[in-house]
Amino acid sequence: MKNIKSGLVIFTILLISLTNLCAQQTRTEKDLLGEKQIDANAYYGVQTARALENFQISGMTTKFYPDYVRAYAMVKLAAARANTEVGRMKPETLAAIEKACQAILDGKYHDQFLVDLYQGGAGTSANMNANEVIANVALEMSGHKKGEYNIIEPHDDLNMGQSTNDVYPTAIHVALILHNDKLVGEAKALSASFHKKGEAYKNILKMGRTEGQDAVPMTVGQEFHAFGYQLDAAIDALVKSEAYLYDVNMGATAIGTGITASPGYAEKCVAQLAKITGKPMTLAHDLVAATSSMQAFVMYSSAVKNFAVTLSKISSDLIFLASGPRAGIFEINLPALQPGSSIMPGKVNPVMAELMNEICYRAIGNDATVTIASRDGLLQLNAYEPVVAIAIMESQALFFKTMPLFRTNCVDGITINEKVLQNYMNRSVGIVTALNPVLGYEKTTELAKEALSSGKGILELIREKKLLTDKQIKDLLDPVKLTSPTGPTKLTE
């Protein structure tokens, strides 16, 4: 009996100790909805905690895109420096915030940015997540405890002279700019791969095609250089459209009137943001218009869609050129990466080009999302900015991850089938166009008609009819004469 009582006493003591330990592992924070217990180890606060309860949607949180987290640190750092410049923030508060923001820029504390990318409230939860984390990191790095908001406060200090309605779109602008640098870098590498193939095959003749039909001769090099130049033009559009993202509405606060912001703050904040990002950030001409409009997102998204359309056509062209091997046109070989069928032996599919197409289709669909969400905002604010950000950042990320695979596992390994190309040259009716200046349109039309009805090649008929000598044919089939505007063809004896 005595042992049982002793055991109960020990159990009770352990239970009380465990309860006290659990109590010590939380801190109490409050907002307009009341008090809430926050994990003592968490750097986020009460508003983030509510968002974690309300928006468990996609599993993709702010930290899913590290540059998006860094963008918040850049914006908050610029705001703190500007508020100090106008005399509103104490230098010691700025010093603490600078340390916290730099730590986040260095990749620390990203695991605390936990709000789902899909959220109501036009991004308020994401903004408050940043405010709370930076405040608590600043407190801890200054020797204080998390939650000691009488020293550094998420609203009064981290959101000083700000609103979600200027911070959130600006952070998205910065994130998209950072992502665009990486996207353009990979796109240029892919373009260079196509141009390299163009140089390798610049003297190999082939038949061009229009509307799926034989056209006129060209070189394989011209075809691949054309792929590269199409990408170059789409890259140029990405670079130029980035300029729309440089225009930001920091200092607009709630609707663009600048309420709660100090005079001169907006200009100084954007100037600081330009220094931090290394980009020519500018203050929007009219902050009310900039807060209401989503034009910058629409313009940049359109450039991403244009890139997707361009790359999709190229991918489809590669699939067509590689079709076969026996019943297609089979002009090129794409690297064989895996068996292509669970039932058909020997089949190998153009999987990387297909993958690239899938990514392009997704990006085109994301642009439609951006268009609709940007159109449906009401009056002085667009509440659908979160889905706009999700759509564009997803497209950027998908291209960034897929293009290196497409380049190394597909484009770099492309080879050509010269015998197939030569056979098409010999048999194609399209080559007759090059003979117009020599034989005349009427004669070449007759040759084309006879070739189609007999199944013979144009060159075969020319030799049969002794219209040209082999030496003249060779001269006429000079790649320079066939594939460039050399003027009327002249025959040599």
Tab-separated table of C-alpha atoms in Angstrom:
chain	number	residue	atom	x	y	z
A	1	MET	CA	0.000	0.000	0.000
A	2	LYS	CA	2.829	2.294	0.904
A	3	ASN	CA	4.507	1.565	-2.445
A	4	ILE	CA	1.292	2.402	-4.299
A	5	LYS	CA	1.011	5.754	-2.484
A	6	SER	CA	4.650	6.545	-3.229
A	7	GLY	CA	4.095	5.731	-6.885
A	8	LEU	CA	1.058	8.029	-7.036
A	9	VAL	CA	3.050	10.853	-5.467
A	10	ILE	CA	5.860	10.428	-7.979
A	11	PHE	CA	3.359	10.253	-10.857
A	12	THR	CA	1.639	13.439	-9.644
A	13	ILE	CA	4.948	15.264	-9.371
A	14	LEU	CA	5.945	14.164	-12.876
A	15	LEU	CA	2.560	15.224	-14.263
A	16	ILE	CA	2.843	18.665	-12.649
A	17	SER	CA	6.405	19.035	-13.932
A	18	LEU	CA	5.340	18.011	-17.420
A	19	THR	CA	2.450	20.489	-17.318
A	20	ASN	CA	4.762	23.278	-16.208
A	21	LEU	CA	7.254	22.323	-18.901
A	22	CYS	CA	4.528	22.513	-21.550
A	23	ALA	CA	3.431	25.865	-20.193
A	24	GLN	CA	6.980	27.124	-20.447
A	25	GLN	CA	7.114	26.085	-24.104
A	26	THR	CA	4.533	28.631	-25.209
A	27	ARG	CA	4.177	32.377	-25.008
A	28	THR	CA	0.986	34.397	-25.001
A	29	GLU	CA	0.300	36.890	-27.778
A	30	LYS	CA	-2.892	38.755	-28.587
A	31	ASP	CA	-4.562	40.603	-31.429
A	32	LEU	CA	-8.022	42.072	-31.974
A	33	LEU	CA	-9.553	38.570	-31.831
A	34	GLY	CA	-8.039	37.803	-28.432
A	35	GLU	CA	-5.161	35.894	-26.884
A	36	LYS	CA	-3.387	32.919	-28.410
A	37	GLN	CA	-0.644	30.574	-27.271
A	38	ILE	CA	2.389	30.582	-29.576
A	39	ASP	CA	5.143	27.983	-29.620
A	40	ALA	CA	7.986	29.504	-27.621
A	41	ASN	CA	10.480	28.441	-30.278
A	42	ALA	CA	8.536	30.077	-33.088
A	43	TYR	CA	9.710	33.384	-34.508
A	44	TYR	CA	6.296	34.083	-36.000
A	45	GLY	CA	3.470	35.535	-33.916
A	46	VAL	CA	-0.271	35.538	-33.391
A	47	GLN	CA	-1.386	36.664	-36.850
A	48	THR	CA	0.776	34.053	-38.538
A	49	ALA	CA	-0.634	31.430	-36.177
A	50	ARG	CA	-4.175	32.341	-37.213
A	51	ALA	CA	-3.206	32.115	-40.872
A	52	LEU	CA	-1.749	28.655	-40.258
A	53	GLU	CA	-5.151	27.598	-38.928
A	54	ASN	CA	-7.175	29.254	-41.680
A	55	PHE	CA	-5.141	28.635	-44.834
A	56	GLN	CA	-3.920	25.031	-44.882
A	57	ILE	CA	-4.512	24.773	-48.622
A	58	SER	CA	-1.694	23.858	-50.992
A	59	GLY	CA	1.225	22.942	-48.769
A	60	MET	CA	3.273	25.556	-50.644
A	61	THR	CA	4.274	28.317	-48.258
A	62	THR	CA	6.256	31.516	-48.604
A	63	LYS	CA	9.482	29.598	-47.910
A	64	PHE	CA	8.816	27.447	-51.005
A	65	TYR	CA	10.503	30.242	-52.996
A	66	PRO	CA	13.628	31.405	-51.098
A	67	ASP	CA	13.943	34.559	-53.217
A	68	TYR	CA	10.388	35.482	-52.221
A	69	VAL	CA	11.452	35.342	-48.555
A	70	ARG	CA	14.518	37.432	-49.387
A	71	ALA	CA	12.293	39.917	-51.177
A	72	TYR	CA	10.395	40.588	-47.937
A	73	ALA	CA	13.679	41.111	-46.100
A	74	MET	CA	14.789	43.579	-48.789
A	75	VAL	CA	11.533	45.541	-48.652
A	76	LYS	CA	11.468	45.688	-44.845
A	77	LEU	CA	15.120	46.691	-44.729
A	78	ALA	CA	14.529	49.495	-47.233
A	79	ALA	CA	11.501	50.705	-45.251
A	80	ALA	CA	13.382	50.716	-41.951
A	81	ARG	CA	16.282	52.669	-43.432
A	82	ALA	CA	13.910	55.183	-45.009
A	83	ASN	CA	11.995	55.658	-41.758
A	84	THR	CA	15.282	56.268	-39.967
A	85	GLU	CA	16.314	58.800	-42.622
A	86	VAL	CA	13.109	60.802	-42.087
A	87	GLY	CA	13.690	60.726	-38.319
A	88	ARG	CA	10.851	58.418	-37.379
A	89	MET	CA	12.742	55.236	-36.401
A	90	LYS	CA	15.432	55.135	-33.729
A	91	PRO	CA	18.917	54.202	-34.981
A	92	GLU	CA	19.160	51.352	-32.454
A	93	THR	CA	15.889	49.872	-33.749
A	94	LEU	CA	17.189	50.113	-37.310
A	95	ALA	CA	20.411	48.379	-36.273
A	96	ALA	CA	18.458	45.435	-34.858
A	97	ILE	CA	16.200	45.205	-37.915
A	98	GLU	CA	19.200	45.378	-40.257
A	99	LYS	CA	20.823	42.410	-38.505
A	100	ALA	CA	17.621	40.403	-38.715
A	101	CYS	CA	17.053	41.205	-42.392
A	102	GLN	CA	20.646	40.382	-43.272
A	103	ALA	CA	20.328	37.013	-41.547
A	104	ILE	CA	17.246	36.255	-43.659
A	105	LEU	CA	19.052	37.422	-46.802
A	106	ASP	CA	21.807	34.971	-45.854
A	107	GLY	CA	19.276	32.147	-45.866
A	108	LYS	CA	18.503	31.848	-42.153
A	109	TYR	CA	15.031	31.634	-40.560
A	110	HIS	CA	13.343	30.787	-43.861
A	111	ASP	CA	11.583	27.892	-42.104
A	112	GLN	CA	9.519	30.477	-40.213
A	113	PHE	CA	7.825	31.856	-43.332
A	114	LEU	CA	4.975	29.384	-43.190
A	115	VAL	CA	1.862	31.069	-44.578
A	116	ASP	CA	0.282	29.185	-47.477
A	117	LEU	CA	0.703	30.985	-50.788
A	118	TYR	CA	-3.058	30.664	-51.261
A	119	GLN	CA	-4.629	33.053	-48.759
A	120	GLY	CA	-7.457	35.513	-48.368
A	121	GLY	CA	-6.893	39.106	-47.320
A	122	ALA	CA	-4.820	40.273	-50.291
A	123	GLY	CA	-1.581	39.097	-48.697
A	124	THR	CA	-2.051	40.481	-45.155
A	125	SER	CA	-1.029	37.168	-43.591
A	126	ALA	CA	2.154	36.993	-45.658
A	127	ASN	CA	3.079	40.559	-44.723
A	128	MET	CA	2.404	39.961	-41.020
A	129	ASN	CA	4.378	36.723	-41.137
A	130	ALA	CA	7.366	38.775	-42.343
A	131	ASN	CA	6.751	41.509	-39.748
A	132	GLU	CA	6.536	39.049	-36.860
A	133	VAL	CA	9.518	36.928	-37.852
A	134	ILE	CA	11.803	39.903	-38.479
A	135	ALA	CA	10.702	41.537	-35.208
A	136	ASN	CA	11.397	38.419	-33.145
A	137	VAL	CA	14.704	37.691	-34.862
A	138	ALA	CA	15.715	41.314	-34.224
A	139	LEU	CA	14.691	40.996	-30.575
A	140	GLU	CA	16.625	37.782	-30.041
A	141	MET	CA	19.728	39.060	-31.838
A	142	SER	CA	19.601	42.140	-29.583
A	143	GLY	CA	19.585	40.048	-26.414
A	144	HIS	CA	15.839	40.128	-25.782
A	145	LYS	CA	13.161	37.461	-25.723
A	146	LYS	CA	10.739	36.688	-28.495
A	147	GLY	CA	7.487	38.529	-27.984
A	148	GLU	CA	8.977	41.517	-26.127
A	149	TYR	CA	7.131	43.818	-28.497
A	150	ASN	CA	7.498	46.841	-26.209
A	151	ILE	CA	11.043	46.998	-27.632
A	152	ILE	CA	10.483	46.078	-31.306
A	153	GLU	CA	6.867	45.680	-32.459
A	154	PRO	CA	5.689	43.958	-35.663
A	155	HIS	CA	3.162	46.682	-36.516
A	156	ASP	CA	4.668	49.859	-35.105
A	157	ASP	CA	8.251	49.165	-36.206
A	158	LEU	CA	8.297	46.558	-38.999
A	159	ASN	CA	5.143	47.946	-40.616
A	160	MET	CA	5.953	51.590	-39.894
A	161	GLY	CA	4.469	53.804	-42.609
A	162	GLN	CA	3.456	50.698	-44.537
A	163	SER	CA	0.461	48.570	-45.471
A	164	THR	CA	0.110	45.110	-46.917
A	165	ASN	CA	-1.229	46.942	-49.955
A	166	ASP	CA	2.167	48.428	-50.793
A	167	VAL	CA	4.503	45.883	-49.161
A	168	TYR	CA	2.918	42.764	-50.650
A	169	PRO	CA	2.942	43.794	-54.335
A	170	THR	CA	6.400	45.303	-53.953
A	171	ALA	CA	7.764	42.089	-52.435
A	172	ILE	CA	6.232	40.134	-55.320
A	173	HIS	CA	7.808	42.551	-57.820
A	174	VAL	CA	11.218	42.038	-56.215
A	175	ALA	CA	10.813	38.247	-56.088
A	176	LEU	CA	9.834	38.112	-59.761
A	177	ILE	CA	12.828	40.275	-60.681
A	178	LEU	CA	15.197	37.980	-58.762
A	179	HIS	CA	13.620	34.938	-60.419
A	180	ASN	CA	13.768	36.573	-63.841
A	181	ASP	CA	17.549	36.907	-63.616
A	182	LYS	CA	17.793	33.141	-63.119
A	183	LEU	CA	15.182	32.366	-65.770
A	184	VAL	CA	16.951	34.507	-68.360
A	185	GLY	CA	20.279	32.885	-67.511
A	186	GLU	CA	18.943	29.384	-68.201
A	187	ALA	CA	17.107	30.572	-71.316
A	188	LYS	CA	20.324	32.030	-72.721
A	189	ALA	CA	22.126	28.749	-72.066
A	190	LEU	CA	19.391	26.891	-73.955
A	191	SER	CA	19.555	29.335	-76.848
A	192	ALA	CA	23.333	28.914	-76.982
A	193	SER	CA	22.856	25.150	-77.269
A	194	PHE	CA	20.635	25.595	-80.324
A	195	HIS	CA	23.113	28.021	-81.892
A	196	LYS	CA	25.923	25.539	-81.281
A	197	LYS	CA	23.986	22.911	-83.230
A	198	GLY	CA	23.415	25.524	-85.912
A	199	GLU	CA	27.153	26.014	-86.327
A	200	ALA	CA	27.823	22.280	-86.325
A	201	TYR	CA	25.379	21.643	-89.175
A	202	LYS	CA	25.643	24.879	-91.137
A	203	ASN	CA	26.719	23.130	-94.353
A	204	ILE	CA	24.243	20.234	-94.275
A	205	LEU	CA	21.413	20.666	-96.803
A	206	LYS	CA	17.836	19.697	-96.095
A	207	MET	CA	14.347	20.486	-97.355
A	208	GLY	CA	12.447	23.220	-95.599
A	209	ARG	CA	8.732	22.750	-94.990
A	210	THR	CA	5.746	25.067	-94.895
A	211	GLU	CA	2.318	23.869	-93.761
A	212	GLY	CA	3.792	20.400	-93.463
A	213	GLN	CA	4.603	20.321	-97.173
A	214	ASP	CA	7.924	20.400	-99.040
A	215	ALA	CA	9.090	23.981	-99.494
A	216	VAL	CA	12.589	25.021	-100.595
A	217	PRO	CA	16.067	23.935	-99.530
A	218	MET	CA	17.819	25.243	-96.438
A	219	THR	CA	20.564	23.997	-94.152
A	220	VAL	CA	20.128	22.161	-90.885
A	221	GLY	CA	22.257	24.928	-89.422
A	222	GLN	CA	19.753	27.573	-90.508
A	223	GLU	CA	16.959	25.603	-88.876
A	224	PHE	CA	18.740	25.292	-85.538
A	225	HIS	CA	20.006	28.864	-85.576
A	226	ALA	CA	16.373	29.886	-86.180
A	227	PHE	CA	15.358	28.009	-83.031
A	228	GLY	CA	18.028	29.924	-81.138
A	229	TYR	CA	17.012	33.289	-82.568
A	230	GLN	CA	13.360	32.667	-81.722
A	231	LEU	CA	14.417	32.083	-78.129
A	232	ASP	CA	16.647	35.167	-78.219
A	233	ALA	CA	13.664	37.322	-79.174
A	234	ALA	CA	11.547	35.796	-76.394
A	235	ILE	CA	14.389	36.379	-73.905
A	236	ASP	CA	14.584	40.004	-75.016
A	237	ALA	CA	10.872	40.355	-74.221
A	238	LEU	CA	11.463	38.916	-70.728
A	239	VAL	CA	14.256	41.394	-70.109
A	240	LYS	CA	12.283	44.362	-71.404
A	241	SER	CA	9.107	43.439	-69.521
A	242	GLU	CA	11.074	43.326	-66.263
A	243	ALA	CA	11.104	47.132	-66.449
A	244	TYR	CA	7.391	47.151	-65.543
A	245	LEU	CA	8.297	45.467	-62.255
A	246	TYR	CA	10.744	48.222	-61.317
A	247	ASP	CA	7.805	50.584	-60.741
A	248	VAL	CA	6.569	50.047	-57.146
A	249	ASN	CA	4.032	51.681	-54.835
A	250	MET	CA	5.941	51.765	-51.541
A	251	GLY	CA	4.585	54.675	-49.529
A	252	ALA	CA	1.085	54.210	-50.907
A	253	THR	CA	-0.004	52.514	-47.659
A	254	ALA	CA	-3.702	51.525	-47.688
A	255	ILE	CA	-5.030	52.855	-51.008
A	256	GLY	CA	-2.346	55.149	-52.393
A	257	THR	CA	-2.940	58.300	-50.364
A	258	GLY	CA	0.089	57.619	-48.148
A	259	ILE	CA	-1.780	57.825	-44.858
A	260	THR	CA	0.529	57.056	-41.846
A	261	ALA	CA	3.683	57.461	-43.967
A	262	SER	CA	6.052	60.344	-43.243
A	263	PRO	CA	6.782	63.017	-45.877
A	264	GLY	CA	9.714	61.944	-48.032
A	265	TYR	CA	9.501	58.344	-46.864
A	266	ALA	CA	8.232	56.922	-50.165
A	267	GLU	CA	11.039	58.373	-52.251
A	268	LYS	CA	13.703	57.346	-49.743
A	269	CYS	CA	12.273	53.844	-49.386
A	270	VAL	CA	12.373	53.189	-53.128
A	271	ALA	CA	15.880	54.642	-53.363
A	272	GLN	CA	16.988	52.261	-50.610
A	273	LEU	CA	15.283	49.361	-52.338
A	274	ALA	CA	17.185	50.163	-55.536
A	275	LYS	CA	20.481	50.026	-53.619
A	276	ILE	CA	19.591	46.754	-51.911
A	277	THR	CA	18.364	44.953	-55.037
A	278	GLY	CA	20.849	46.472	-57.469
A	279	LYS	CA	17.929	47.168	-59.798
A	280	PRO	CA	16.648	50.568	-61.004
A	281	MET	CA	13.544	50.570	-58.807
A	282	THR	CA	11.321	53.629	-59.242
A	283	LEU	CA	8.381	55.132	-57.391
A	284	ALA	CA	5.108	54.913	-59.283
A	285	HIS	CA	3.896	58.234	-60.704
A	286	ASP	CA	0.447	57.869	-59.150
A	287	LEU	CA	0.272	55.665	-56.040
A	288	VAL	CA	-3.511	55.321	-56.112
A	289	ALA	CA	-3.345	53.971	-59.664
A	290	ALA	CA	-0.388	51.733	-58.841
A	291	THR	CA	-2.177	50.232	-55.830
A	292	SER	CA	-5.322	49.543	-57.820
A	293	SER	CA	-3.732	48.304	-61.056
A	294	MET	CA	-2.062	44.953	-61.756
A	295	GLN	CA	-0.641	46.066	-65.082
A	296	ALA	CA	2.964	45.264	-64.226
A	297	PHE	CA	2.047	41.655	-63.478
A	298	VAL	CA	-0.022	41.376	-66.650
A	299	MET	CA	2.798	42.713	-68.813
A	300	TYR	CA	5.481	40.500	-67.309
A	301	SER	CA	3.218	37.446	-67.346
A	302	SER	CA	2.552	38.083	-71.030
A	303	ALA	CA	6.283	37.935	-71.696
A	304	VAL	CA	6.506	34.621	-69.838
A	305	LYS	CA	3.597	33.331	-71.924
A	306	ASN	CA	5.332	34.509	-75.098
A	307	PHE	CA	8.428	32.585	-74.027
A	308	ALA	CA	6.266	29.514	-73.391
A	309	VAL	CA	4.604	29.749	-76.802
A	310	THR	CA	7.988	30.099	-78.512
A	311	LEU	CA	9.585	27.205	-76.669
A	312	SER	CA	6.537	24.995	-77.144
A	313	LYS	CA	6.633	25.419	-80.915
A	314	ILE	CA	10.326	24.561	-80.944
A	315	SER	CA	9.705	21.467	-78.811
A	316	SER	CA	6.924	20.330	-81.134
A	317	ASP	CA	9.166	20.927	-84.165
A	318	LEU	CA	11.837	18.687	-82.633
A	319	ILE	CA	9.265	15.964	-82.001
A	320	PHE	CA	8.139	16.169	-85.632
A	321	LEU	CA	11.678	16.180	-87.038
A	322	ALA	CA	12.507	13.084	-84.965
A	323	SER	CA	9.336	11.186	-85.864
A	324	GLY	CA	9.890	7.637	-87.046
A	325	PRO	CA	12.240	5.893	-87.146
A	326	ARG	CA	10.757	4.083	-90.149
A	327	ALA	CA	7.382	5.709	-90.761
A	328	GLY	CA	8.145	9.327	-89.886
A	329	ILE	CA	10.424	11.966	-91.414
A	330	PHE	CA	13.322	10.969	-89.099
A	331	GLU	CA	15.659	13.836	-89.982
A	332	ILE	CA	17.117	14.102	-86.487
A	333	ASN	CA	17.719	11.821	-83.523
A	334	LEU	CA	16.790	12.860	-79.998
A	335	PRO	CA	18.709	11.135	-77.179
A	336	ALA	CA	17.087	7.873	-76.098
A	337	LEU	CA	16.448	8.242	-72.374
A	338	GLN	CA	14.039	5.435	-71.504
A	339	PRO	CA	11.827	2.731	-73.044
A	340	GLY	CA	8.769	4.316	-74.582
A	341	SER	CA	6.092	1.689	-74.199
A	342	SER	CA	4.882	-0.994	-71.845
A	343	ILE	CA	3.615	-3.037	-74.788
A	344	MET	CA	5.524	-2.039	-77.953
A	345	PRO	CA	9.114	-3.370	-77.961
A	346	GLY	CA	11.803	-1.046	-79.235
A	347	LYS	CA	9.742	2.148	-78.965
A	348	VAL	CA	11.529	5.247	-77.623
A	349	ASN	CA	9.580	8.441	-77.027
A	350	PRO	CA	10.752	12.096	-77.223
A	351	VAL	CA	10.175	12.465	-73.491
A	352	MET	CA	12.207	15.614	-72.813
A	353	ALA	CA	10.567	17.566	-75.627
A	354	GLU	CA	7.190	16.354	-74.371
A	355	LEU	CA	8.079	17.444	-70.834
A	356	MET	CA	9.099	20.854	-72.103
A	357	ASN	CA	5.751	21.168	-73.858
A	358	GLU	CA	3.898	20.308	-70.649
A	359	ILE	CA	5.723	23.082	-68.801
A	360	CYS	CA	4.890	25.515	-71.593
A	361	TYR	CA	1.213	24.579	-71.482
A	362	ARG	CA	1.173	25.170	-67.727
A	363	ALA	CA	2.771	28.595	-68.134
A	364	ILE	CA	0.244	29.558	-70.805
A	365	GLY	CA	-2.555	28.526	-68.440
A	366	ASN	CA	-0.957	30.488	-65.592
A	367	ASP	CA	-1.011	33.595	-67.761
A	368	ALA	CA	-4.768	33.135	-68.193
A	369	THR	CA	-5.060	33.030	-64.397
A	370	VAL	CA	-3.076	36.260	-64.114
A	371	THR	CA	-5.317	37.900	-66.698
A	372	ILE	CA	-8.581	36.973	-64.970
A	373	ALA	CA	-7.357	37.725	-61.438
A	374	SER	CA	-5.939	41.089	-62.519
A	375	ARG	CA	-9.206	42.023	-64.210
A	376	ASP	CA	-11.412	41.200	-61.211
A	377	GLY	CA	-9.890	43.443	-58.548
A	378	LEU	CA	-12.314	46.056	-57.154
A	379	LEU	CA	-11.671	49.799	-56.937
A	380	GLN	CA	-8.540	50.761	-54.967
A	381	LEU	CA	-7.162	47.252	-54.375
A	382	ASN	CA	-6.968	43.861	-56.016
A	383	ALA	CA	-7.613	41.131	-53.462
A	384	TYR	CA	-6.456	38.408	-55.837
A	385	GLU	CA	-2.776	39.293	-55.863
A	386	PRO	CA	-1.871	36.019	-54.102
A	387	VAL	CA	-2.991	33.831	-57.002
A	388	VAL	CA	-1.273	36.187	-59.455
A	389	ALA	CA	1.981	35.758	-57.537
A	390	ILE	CA	1.533	31.990	-57.364
A	391	ALA	CA	0.873	31.704	-61.106
A	392	ILE	CA	3.863	33.738	-62.258
A	393	MET	CA	6.345	32.352	-59.735
A	394	GLU	CA	5.304	28.807	-60.589
A	395	SER	CA	5.914	29.432	-64.284
A	396	GLN	CA	9.320	30.928	-63.579
A	397	ALA	CA	10.300	28.036	-61.316
A	398	LEU	CA	9.109	25.354	-63.737
A	399	PHE	CA	11.080	26.856	-66.610
A	400	PHE	CA	14.151	27.346	-64.417
A	401	LYS	CA	14.129	23.685	-63.356
A	402	THR	CA	13.169	22.155	-66.698
A	403	MET	CA	15.291	24.090	-69.204
A	404	PRO	CA	18.626	22.681	-67.973
A	405	LEU	CA	17.213	19.147	-68.308
A	406	PHE	CA	15.854	19.883	-71.769
A	407	ARG	CA	19.205	21.360	-72.806
A	408	THR	CA	21.525	18.673	-71.451
A	409	ASN	CA	19.297	15.620	-71.960
A	410	CYS	CA	17.835	16.589	-75.309
A	411	VAL	CA	19.220	19.490	-77.343
A	412	ASP	CA	22.906	18.904	-76.627
A	413	GLY	CA	22.594	15.283	-77.750
A	414	ILE	CA	20.720	15.831	-81.017
A	415	THR	CA	22.274	14.211	-84.083
A	416	ILE	CA	21.159	14.221	-87.722
A	417	ASN	CA	20.479	11.505	-90.293
A	418	GLU	CA	22.393	12.737	-93.346
A	419	LYS	CA	21.288	9.907	-95.652
A	420	VAL	CA	17.646	10.671	-94.907
A	421	LEU	CA	18.211	14.373	-95.529
A	422	GLN	CA	19.954	13.678	-98.830
A	423	ASN	CA	17.187	11.336	-99.943
A	424	TYR	CA	14.570	14.010	-99.328
A	425	MET	CA	16.666	16.504	-101.276
A	426	ASN	CA	16.887	14.153	-104.232
A	427	ARG	CA	13.218	13.224	-104.238
A	428	SER	CA	11.577	16.481	-103.223
A	429	VAL	CA	9.619	18.508	-105.761
A	430	GLY	CA	10.419	21.619	-103.750
A	431	ILE	CA	13.934	21.821	-105.113
A	432	VAL	CA	12.488	22.799	-108.492
A	433	THR	CA	11.967	26.338	-107.185
A	434	ALA	CA	15.730	26.856	-107.206
A	435	LEU	CA	15.769	26.014	-110.911
A	436	ASN	CA	13.237	28.691	-111.921
A	437	PRO	CA	15.905	31.246	-112.950
A	438	VAL	CA	17.612	28.637	-115.151
A	439	LEU	CA	14.826	26.581	-116.719
A	440	GLY	CA	11.931	29.032	-116.428
A	441	TYR	CA	8.686	28.714	-114.483
A	442	GLU	CA	6.791	26.842	-117.221
A	443	LYS	CA	9.423	24.134	-117.618
A	444	THR	CA	9.895	23.701	-113.855
A	445	THR	CA	6.119	23.435	-113.406
A	446	GLU	CA	6.040	20.632	-115.966
A	447	LEU	CA	8.882	18.903	-114.172
A	448	ALA	CA	7.102	19.215	-110.829
A	449	LYS	CA	3.888	17.772	-112.276
A	450	GLU	CA	5.690	14.837	-113.875
A	451	ALA	CA	7.679	14.151	-110.708
A	452	LEU	CA	4.501	13.966	-108.649
A	453	SER	CA	2.716	11.684	-111.120
A	454	SER	CA	5.662	9.379	-111.759
A	455	GLY	CA	7.116	9.257	-108.266
A	456	LYS	CA	10.507	10.228	-109.623
A	457	GLY	CA	12.719	12.950	-108.204
A	458	ILE	CA	13.289	16.284	-109.900
A	459	LEU	CA	17.007	15.675	-110.298
A	460	GLU	CA	16.312	12.223	-111.691
A	461	LEU	CA	14.056	13.718	-114.381
A	462	ILE	CA	16.537	16.470	-115.202
A	463	ARG	CA	19.224	13.862	-115.817
A	464	GLU	CA	16.853	11.704	-117.879
A	465	LYS	CA	15.882	14.667	-120.069
A	466	LYS	CA	19.470	15.922	-120.163
A	467	LEU	CA	18.307	19.415	-119.240
A	468	LEU	CA	21.454	19.996	-117.158
A	469	THR	CA	24.830	18.326	-116.806
A	470	ASP	CA	25.963	16.782	-113.530
A	471	LYS	CA	28.459	19.620	-113.206
A	472	GLN	CA	25.669	22.199	-113.608
A	473	ILE	CA	23.450	20.347	-111.137
A	474	LYS	CA	26.270	20.329	-108.585
A	475	ASP	CA	26.789	24.040	-109.170
A	476	LEU	CA	23.087	24.781	-108.714
A	477	LEU	CA	22.961	22.718	-105.531
A	478	ASP	CA	25.730	24.744	-103.906
A	479	PRO	CA	24.389	25.386	-100.369
A	480	VAL	CA	25.239	29.087	-100.692
A	481	LYS	CA	23.102	29.425	-103.820
A	482	LEU	CA	20.274	27.297	-102.482
A	483	THR	CA	19.974	28.861	-99.046
A	484	SER	CA	20.740	32.548	-99.463
A	485	PRO	CA	19.548	35.475	-101.628
A	486	THR	CA	22.353	35.278	-104.189
A	487	GLY	CA	20.303	36.731	-107.063
A	488	PRO	CA	19.538	34.975	-110.399
A	489	THR	CA	21.352	31.692	-110.716
A	490	LYS	CA	23.963	31.572	-113.430
A	491	LEU	CA	25.162	28.377	-114.973
A	492	THR	CA	28.774	27.578	-115.744
A	493	GLU	CA	29.610	25.536	-118.854
